[in-house]
Amino acid sequence: MSSPHSERMSRVDTAWLRMDNDVNLMMIVGVWLLSPAITLVRLRKRISDKLLRYERFLQKVVPDAIGANWVGDDDFDIAKHVVPLGLQRRRRESERQALQRLCGDLATTPLDHARPLWQFHLIEHYEGGSAIIVRIHHCIGDGVALTSVILSITDGGADPPQRHHDAAAEDPHDVDSRVDALIKAIDGYGHDVFRSLEALTHPREVILDSVDIAAGGLHVVSDLAALALMSDDSPTLLKGQPEGHKLVAWSEPIALDTVKAIGHALGCTVNDVLLACVAGAIGGSLRDRGDEPAGKEIRAMVPVNLRPLDQAWQLGNRFGLAPLVLPIGIANPVARVYSIRQRMDQLKGSYQPVLAFALLALSGLLLKPAQDVILGLFAKKTTAVMTNVPGPAQPLTICGSTLRQAMFWVPTSGQIGIGVSILSYGGGVQFGLITDRRLCPDPQAIIDRFEPEFDKLLMLTMMLPWAVASPPDEAPSVARAKRASRAL
């Protein structure tokens, strides 16, 4: 296997590389449950044949005074990256509980920075099949990119397109050095978020586009001020100083068609429905812990994809962040869905995700202490990071074994202690949670409330006399929902 070429790490990826701290590691952690079992030999061969076609997985990170480089690992050893692991069960602990505990422990264990920053752990015998725990540093790619690339190891998974490295090839470092042009011209292409990235590679077009900046400049300034001047969200037991010990949990899948049906009946998106159930589950869990959520809201930073999906194989981080306020204090499920919809609609017309992307790129130019100060300002105003990644609609197989269930956990930065993940796969959608033990010692308690919240919303939706999919006046609809709620 030939050694991959070296290249400069982009400024955005550098920012993610340097976000590791004592309580939060920037690792995306996932788990795959397979049936029947697979062997270590077959998994190593599959990853060697498929995943290692992507050069990034053969490169280690070499930092320098102003950033970092991707450098081919001449001593690469697949046995160091695809490793066997035993599942040690404690007394009265189920296999699921033992696997969750192991995932939490691995989320707290740093990757070896002397090697490429990824690792697969195979538990060969789990619930009659096998389990795979995947750990990948966020500097390699975002959730959309990694989902696309990691699926290459499934049966029939696609290889990456051929790249030609020549003098005309794009230099990621050069691209990022033009981020100031992105900020100046942001209104010129803000209506089409994908062009924000294309503009970086065509500075002449950026200059031409920027003549229209005055038309919407106030909108950009307003969104920038909204990011900079965000108020603190409500104090709850979920905010505070993390201790650095991670716990994970995940739900069983809910039929995606049912979620879509609720969304259609209420005139909302699938995302609105799921986020409303998450907010209800968090609020109910806080109430159980003696922290009354009535009248409270928490802020979650939500990733927004900034690239065409057919470019996901290029890896790297190409997403912005949008601050979404979750109404955990609204008890009525339908009213909560409408509140989420209203907030999501406001974000859809916002430049905040692109501004956040530019801020990450700019922070990658700074020394780590300065970067920590800037990004820490946002972390202090946030309770959670939340992401929703669409997976394949049909079940997949790996080495002939069915991938029966998949889940992943988003990392949290700064002093944030809660990460919420929603993943659709094989006709189902499920909810995962990673928490800091000091701030949320029992994530399963929140997970266990997710399905009851969904069932309550489903029941109320079925009881409402909807004349149209999206009533023009929501207030009467919510009033009907309240009456239906009292009837339950």
PDB file of C-alpha atoms in Angstrom, residues 208-402:
ATOM      1  CA  LEU A 208     -18.523  40.497  -8.291  1.00  0.00           C
ATOM      2  CA  ASP A 209     -21.260  39.059  -6.123  1.00  0.00           C
ATOM      3  CA  SER A 210     -20.383  41.339  -3.232  1.00  0.00           C
ATOM      4  CA  VAL A 211     -21.733  44.425  -5.027  1.00  0.00           C
ATOM      5  CA  ASP A 212     -25.174  43.322  -3.845  1.00  0.00           C
ATOM      6  CA  ILE A 213     -24.162  43.160  -0.208  1.00  0.00           C
ATOM      7  CA  ALA A 214     -25.859  46.448   0.704  1.00  0.00           C
ATOM      8  CA  ALA A 215     -29.273  45.042  -0.176  1.00  0.00           C
ATOM      9  CA  GLY A 216     -29.232  42.554   2.643  1.00  0.00           C
ATOM     10  CA  GLY A 217     -26.359  43.749   4.752  1.00  0.00           C
ATOM     11  CA  LEU A 218     -28.610  44.651   7.646  1.00  0.00           C
ATOM     12  CA  HIS A 219     -29.831  41.059   7.789  1.00  0.00           C
ATOM     13  CA  VAL A 220     -26.256  39.801   8.055  1.00  0.00           C
ATOM     14  CA  VAL A 221     -25.404  42.358  10.740  1.00  0.00           C
ATOM     15  CA  SER A 222     -28.551  41.436  12.638  1.00  0.00           C
ATOM     16  CA  ASP A 223     -27.724  37.718  12.583  1.00  0.00           C
ATOM     17  CA  LEU A 224     -24.121  38.372  13.575  1.00  0.00           C
ATOM     18  CA  ALA A 225     -25.331  40.453  16.517  1.00  0.00           C
ATOM     19  CA  ALA A 226     -27.787  37.703  17.461  1.00  0.00           C
ATOM     20  CA  LEU A 227     -24.919  35.220  17.648  1.00  0.00           C
ATOM     21  CA  ALA A 228     -22.671  37.555  19.611  1.00  0.00           C
ATOM     22  CA  LEU A 229     -25.347  38.773  22.026  1.00  0.00           C
ATOM     23  CA  MET A 230     -27.178  35.525  22.762  1.00  0.00           C
ATOM     24  CA  SER A 231     -28.678  35.575  26.223  1.00  0.00           C
ATOM     25  CA  ASP A 232     -28.004  32.759  28.637  1.00  0.00           C
ATOM     26  CA  ASP A 233     -30.512  29.940  28.466  1.00  0.00           C
ATOM     27  CA  SER A 234     -32.424  28.823  31.545  1.00  0.00           C
ATOM     28  CA  PRO A 235     -30.377  27.435  34.426  1.00  0.00           C
ATOM     29  CA  THR A 236     -31.094  23.735  34.930  1.00  0.00           C
ATOM     30  CA  LEU A 237     -29.374  20.710  36.405  1.00  0.00           C
ATOM     31  CA  LEU A 238     -27.990  20.045  32.910  1.00  0.00           C
ATOM     32  CA  LYS A 239     -25.736  23.115  33.032  1.00  0.00           C
ATOM     33  CA  GLY A 240     -22.595  23.438  35.107  1.00  0.00           C
ATOM     34  CA  GLN A 241     -19.022  22.198  35.291  1.00  0.00           C
ATOM     35  CA  PRO A 242     -18.629  18.727  33.699  1.00  0.00           C
ATOM     36  CA  GLU A 243     -16.344  16.148  35.296  1.00  0.00           C
ATOM     37  CA  GLY A 244     -15.317  14.447  32.044  1.00  0.00           C
ATOM     38  CA  HIS A 245     -16.836  10.986  32.582  1.00  0.00           C
ATOM     39  CA  LYS A 246     -19.259  10.137  29.770  1.00  0.00           C
ATOM     40  CA  LEU A 247     -22.440   8.072  29.834  1.00  0.00           C
ATOM     41  CA  VAL A 248     -24.440   7.014  26.776  1.00  0.00           C
ATOM     42  CA  ALA A 249     -27.869   5.601  26.061  1.00  0.00           C
ATOM     43  CA  TRP A 250     -30.080   5.038  23.039  1.00  0.00           C
ATOM     44  CA  SER A 251     -33.693   4.249  22.283  1.00  0.00           C
ATOM     45  CA  GLU A 252     -35.305   1.540  20.215  1.00  0.00           C
ATOM     46  CA  PRO A 253     -36.363   2.692  16.715  1.00  0.00           C
ATOM     47  CA  ILE A 254     -39.744   4.316  16.083  1.00  0.00           C
ATOM     48  CA  ALA A 255     -41.386   3.830  12.676  1.00  0.00           C
ATOM     49  CA  LEU A 256     -40.388   6.763  10.471  1.00  0.00           C
ATOM     50  CA  ASP A 257     -43.671   6.547   8.536  1.00  0.00           C
ATOM     51  CA  THR A 258     -45.582   7.243  11.752  1.00  0.00           C
ATOM     52  CA  VAL A 259     -43.410  10.287  12.472  1.00  0.00           C
ATOM     53  CA  LYS A 260     -44.063  11.534   8.934  1.00  0.00           C
ATOM     54  CA  ALA A 261     -47.809  11.031   9.376  1.00  0.00           C
ATOM     55  CA  ILE A 262     -47.850  13.175  12.534  1.00  0.00           C
ATOM     56  CA  GLY A 263     -45.832  15.858  10.788  1.00  0.00           C
ATOM     57  CA  HIS A 264     -48.212  15.865   7.834  1.00  0.00           C
ATOM     58  CA  ALA A 265     -51.268  16.114  10.099  1.00  0.00           C
ATOM     59  CA  LEU A 266     -49.790  19.034  12.020  1.00  0.00           C
ATOM     60  CA  GLY A 267     -48.268  20.779   9.013  1.00  0.00           C
ATOM     61  CA  CYS A 268     -44.776  20.316  10.453  1.00  0.00           C
ATOM     62  CA  THR A 269     -41.577  18.561   9.469  1.00  0.00           C
ATOM     63  CA  VAL A 270     -40.257  15.265  10.785  1.00  0.00           C
ATOM     64  CA  ASN A 271     -37.558  17.285  12.520  1.00  0.00           C
ATOM     65  CA  ASP A 272     -40.152  19.441  14.299  1.00  0.00           C
ATOM     66  CA  VAL A 273     -41.900  16.349  15.630  1.00  0.00           C
ATOM     67  CA  LEU A 274     -38.725  14.650  16.837  1.00  0.00           C
ATOM     68  CA  LEU A 275     -37.268  17.763  18.455  1.00  0.00           C
ATOM     69  CA  ALA A 276     -40.533  18.403  20.259  1.00  0.00           C
ATOM     70  CA  CYS A 277     -40.423  14.881  21.703  1.00  0.00           C
ATOM     71  CA  VAL A 278     -36.795  15.379  22.744  1.00  0.00           C
ATOM     72  CA  ALA A 279     -37.722  18.635  24.498  1.00  0.00           C
ATOM     73  CA  GLY A 280     -40.597  16.891  26.275  1.00  0.00           C
ATOM     74  CA  ALA A 281     -38.365  14.018  27.381  1.00  0.00           C
ATOM     75  CA  ILE A 282     -35.741  16.404  28.763  1.00  0.00           C
ATOM     76  CA  GLY A 283     -38.340  18.508  30.556  1.00  0.00           C
ATOM     77  CA  GLY A 284     -40.003  15.465  32.109  1.00  0.00           C
ATOM     78  CA  SER A 285     -36.678  14.067  33.266  1.00  0.00           C
ATOM     79  CA  LEU A 286     -35.737  17.358  34.931  1.00  0.00           C
ATOM     80  CA  ARG A 287     -39.090  17.388  36.726  1.00  0.00           C
ATOM     81  CA  ASP A 288     -38.376  13.900  38.049  1.00  0.00           C
ATOM     82  CA  ARG A 289     -35.071  15.210  39.442  1.00  0.00           C
ATOM     83  CA  GLY A 290     -36.821  18.049  41.251  1.00  0.00           C
ATOM     84  CA  ASP A 291     -35.953  20.717  38.686  1.00  0.00           C
ATOM     85  CA  GLU A 292     -39.311  22.118  37.537  1.00  0.00           C
ATOM     86  CA  PRO A 293     -39.058  22.968  33.790  1.00  0.00           C
ATOM     87  CA  ALA A 294     -42.205  25.150  33.560  1.00  0.00           C
ATOM     88  CA  GLY A 295     -41.318  28.444  31.905  1.00  0.00           C
ATOM     89  CA  LYS A 296     -37.798  27.280  31.051  1.00  0.00           C
ATOM     90  CA  GLU A 297     -35.988  26.951  27.743  1.00  0.00           C
ATOM     91  CA  ILE A 298     -32.602  25.484  26.901  1.00  0.00           C
ATOM     92  CA  ARG A 299     -30.435  26.255  23.886  1.00  0.00           C
ATOM     93  CA  ALA A 300     -29.041  23.554  21.619  1.00  0.00           C
ATOM     94  CA  MET A 301     -26.496  24.198  18.880  1.00  0.00           C
ATOM     95  CA  VAL A 302     -27.739  22.413  15.753  1.00  0.00           C
ATOM     96  CA  PRO A 303     -25.360  21.605  12.853  1.00  0.00           C
ATOM     97  CA  VAL A 304     -26.501  22.782   9.411  1.00  0.00           C
ATOM     98  CA  ASN A 305     -24.944  21.051   6.392  1.00  0.00           C
ATOM     99  CA  LEU A 306     -23.168  23.464   4.019  1.00  0.00           C
ATOM    100  CA  ARG A 307     -22.219  21.180   1.136  1.00  0.00           C
ATOM    101  CA  PRO A 308     -23.925  19.135  -1.570  1.00  0.00           C
ATOM    102  CA  LEU A 309     -24.327  15.539  -0.436  1.00  0.00           C
ATOM    103  CA  ASP A 310     -22.486  14.257  -3.506  1.00  0.00           C
ATOM    104  CA  GLN A 311     -19.344  15.926  -2.146  1.00  0.00           C
ATOM    105  CA  ALA A 312     -19.482  14.247   1.249  1.00  0.00           C
ATOM    106  CA  TRP A 313     -16.744  11.776   0.240  1.00  0.00           C
ATOM    107  CA  GLN A 314     -14.244  14.651   0.331  1.00  0.00           C
ATOM    108  CA  LEU A 315     -14.448  14.573   4.137  1.00  0.00           C
ATOM    109  CA  GLY A 316     -13.521  17.588   6.255  1.00  0.00           C
ATOM    110  CA  ASN A 317     -15.988  19.764   8.180  1.00  0.00           C
ATOM    111  CA  ARG A 318     -18.408  21.763   6.094  1.00  0.00           C
ATOM    112  CA  PHE A 319     -21.254  22.755   8.357  1.00  0.00           C
ATOM    113  CA  GLY A 320     -22.440  25.748  10.289  1.00  0.00           C
ATOM    114  CA  LEU A 321     -24.193  25.908  13.644  1.00  0.00           C
ATOM    115  CA  ALA A 322     -27.613  27.341  14.411  1.00  0.00           C
ATOM    116  CA  PRO A 323     -28.786  28.079  17.971  1.00  0.00           C
ATOM    117  CA  LEU A 324     -32.168  26.430  18.574  1.00  0.00           C
ATOM    118  CA  VAL A 325     -34.066  27.145  21.771  1.00  0.00           C
ATOM    119  CA  LEU A 326     -35.982  24.089  22.999  1.00  0.00           C
ATOM    120  CA  PRO A 327     -39.202  24.829  24.944  1.00  0.00           C
ATOM    121  CA  ILE A 328     -38.753  22.197  27.665  1.00  0.00           C
ATOM    122  CA  GLY A 329     -41.308  24.014  29.822  1.00  0.00           C
ATOM    123  CA  ILE A 330     -44.270  23.523  27.431  1.00  0.00           C
ATOM    124  CA  ALA A 331     -46.206  20.535  28.722  1.00  0.00           C
ATOM    125  CA  ASN A 332     -48.680  20.190  25.835  1.00  0.00           C
ATOM    126  CA  PRO A 333     -47.087  18.106  23.036  1.00  0.00           C
ATOM    127  CA  VAL A 334     -48.902  19.814  20.152  1.00  0.00           C
ATOM    128  CA  ALA A 335     -48.163  23.305  21.456  1.00  0.00           C
ATOM    129  CA  ARG A 336     -44.539  22.215  21.816  1.00  0.00           C
ATOM    130  CA  VAL A 337     -44.409  21.046  18.167  1.00  0.00           C
ATOM    131  CA  TYR A 338     -45.765  24.378  16.951  1.00  0.00           C
ATOM    132  CA  SER A 339     -43.265  26.255  19.082  1.00  0.00           C
ATOM    133  CA  ILE A 340     -40.434  24.219  17.578  1.00  0.00           C
ATOM    134  CA  ARG A 341     -41.769  24.798  14.074  1.00  0.00           C
ATOM    135  CA  GLN A 342     -41.877  28.555  14.598  1.00  0.00           C
ATOM    136  CA  ARG A 343     -38.279  28.609  15.853  1.00  0.00           C
ATOM    137  CA  MET A 344     -37.035  26.385  13.037  1.00  0.00           C
ATOM    138  CA  ASP A 345     -38.746  28.612  10.453  1.00  0.00           C
ATOM    139  CA  GLN A 346     -36.930  31.616  11.882  1.00  0.00           C
ATOM    140  CA  LEU A 347     -33.592  29.825  11.558  1.00  0.00           C
ATOM    141  CA  LYS A 348     -34.222  28.797   7.949  1.00  0.00           C
ATOM    142  CA  GLY A 349     -33.929  32.387   6.761  1.00  0.00           C
ATOM    143  CA  SER A 350     -30.900  33.097   8.915  1.00  0.00           C
ATOM    144  CA  TYR A 351     -27.277  33.598   7.964  1.00  0.00           C
ATOM    145  CA  GLN A 352     -26.176  32.338  11.376  1.00  0.00           C
ATOM    146  CA  PRO A 353     -24.996  28.874  10.187  1.00  0.00           C
ATOM    147  CA  VAL A 354     -22.709  30.404   7.541  1.00  0.00           C
ATOM    148  CA  LEU A 355     -21.473  33.020  10.021  1.00  0.00           C
ATOM    149  CA  ALA A 356     -20.714  30.251  12.505  1.00  0.00           C
ATOM    150  CA  PHE A 357     -18.759  28.388   9.805  1.00  0.00           C
ATOM    151  CA  ALA A 358     -16.736  31.539   9.113  1.00  0.00           C
ATOM    152  CA  LEU A 359     -16.131  31.983  12.841  1.00  0.00           C
ATOM    153  CA  LEU A 360     -14.778  28.431  13.105  1.00  0.00           C
ATOM    154  CA  ALA A 361     -12.475  29.057  10.157  1.00  0.00           C
ATOM    155  CA  LEU A 362     -11.232  32.293  11.703  1.00  0.00           C
ATOM    156  CA  SER A 363     -10.669  30.621  15.057  1.00  0.00           C
ATOM    157  CA  GLY A 364      -8.469  28.090  13.282  1.00  0.00           C
ATOM    158  CA  LEU A 365      -6.099  30.974  12.520  1.00  0.00           C
ATOM    159  CA  LEU A 366      -5.644  31.705  16.219  1.00  0.00           C
ATOM    160  CA  LEU A 367      -3.596  30.053  18.905  1.00  0.00           C
ATOM    161  CA  LYS A 368      -5.512  27.523  20.970  1.00  0.00           C
ATOM    162  CA  PRO A 369      -5.979  29.759  24.072  1.00  0.00           C
ATOM    163  CA  ALA A 370      -7.532  32.505  21.930  1.00  0.00           C
ATOM    164  CA  GLN A 371      -9.706  29.955  20.100  1.00  0.00           C
ATOM    165  CA  ASP A 372     -10.888  28.543  23.434  1.00  0.00           C
ATOM    166  CA  VAL A 373     -11.927  31.996  24.640  1.00  0.00           C
ATOM    167  CA  ILE A 374     -13.983  32.743  21.519  1.00  0.00           C
ATOM    168  CA  LEU A 375     -15.718  29.365  21.297  1.00  0.00           C
ATOM    169  CA  GLY A 376     -16.150  29.237  25.061  1.00  0.00           C
ATOM    170  CA  LEU A 377     -18.409  32.285  24.902  1.00  0.00           C
ATOM    171  CA  PHE A 378     -20.909  30.266  22.879  1.00  0.00           C
ATOM    172  CA  ALA A 379     -20.556  27.125  24.979  1.00  0.00           C
ATOM    173  CA  LYS A 380     -21.495  29.085  28.109  1.00  0.00           C
ATOM    174  CA  LYS A 381     -24.803  30.072  26.530  1.00  0.00           C
ATOM    175  CA  THR A 382     -25.643  26.544  25.441  1.00  0.00           C
ATOM    176  CA  THR A 383     -26.900  23.452  27.255  1.00  0.00           C
ATOM    177  CA  ALA A 384     -26.633  20.858  24.495  1.00  0.00           C
ATOM    178  CA  VAL A 385     -25.395  19.995  21.019  1.00  0.00           C
ATOM    179  CA  MET A 386     -28.036  18.309  18.883  1.00  0.00           C
ATOM    180  CA  THR A 387     -27.771  16.693  15.462  1.00  0.00           C
ATOM    181  CA  ASN A 388     -30.065  14.795  13.120  1.00  0.00           C
ATOM    182  CA  VAL A 389     -28.383  12.601  10.481  1.00  0.00           C
ATOM    183  CA  PRO A 390     -30.400  10.722   7.824  1.00  0.00           C
ATOM    184  CA  GLY A 391     -29.170   7.211   7.205  1.00  0.00           C
ATOM    185  CA  PRO A 392     -30.041   4.611   4.554  1.00  0.00           C
ATOM    186  CA  ALA A 393     -33.739   3.831   4.211  1.00  0.00           C
ATOM    187  CA  GLN A 394     -33.099   0.109   3.706  1.00  0.00           C
ATOM    188  CA  PRO A 395     -31.179  -2.224   6.058  1.00  0.00           C
ATOM    189  CA  LEU A 396     -27.563  -2.839   5.047  1.00  0.00           C
ATOM    190  CA  THR A 397     -25.253  -5.827   5.364  1.00  0.00           C
ATOM    191  CA  ILE A 398     -21.559  -6.056   6.266  1.00  0.00           C
ATOM    192  CA  CYS A 399     -19.616  -9.175   5.287  1.00  0.00           C
ATOM    193  CA  GLY A 400     -22.965 -10.903   4.885  1.00  0.00           C
ATOM    194  CA  SER A 401     -24.243  -9.896   8.352  1.00  0.00           C
ATOM    195  CA  THR A 402     -27.255  -7.610   8.713  1.00  0.00           C
TER     196      THR A 402
END
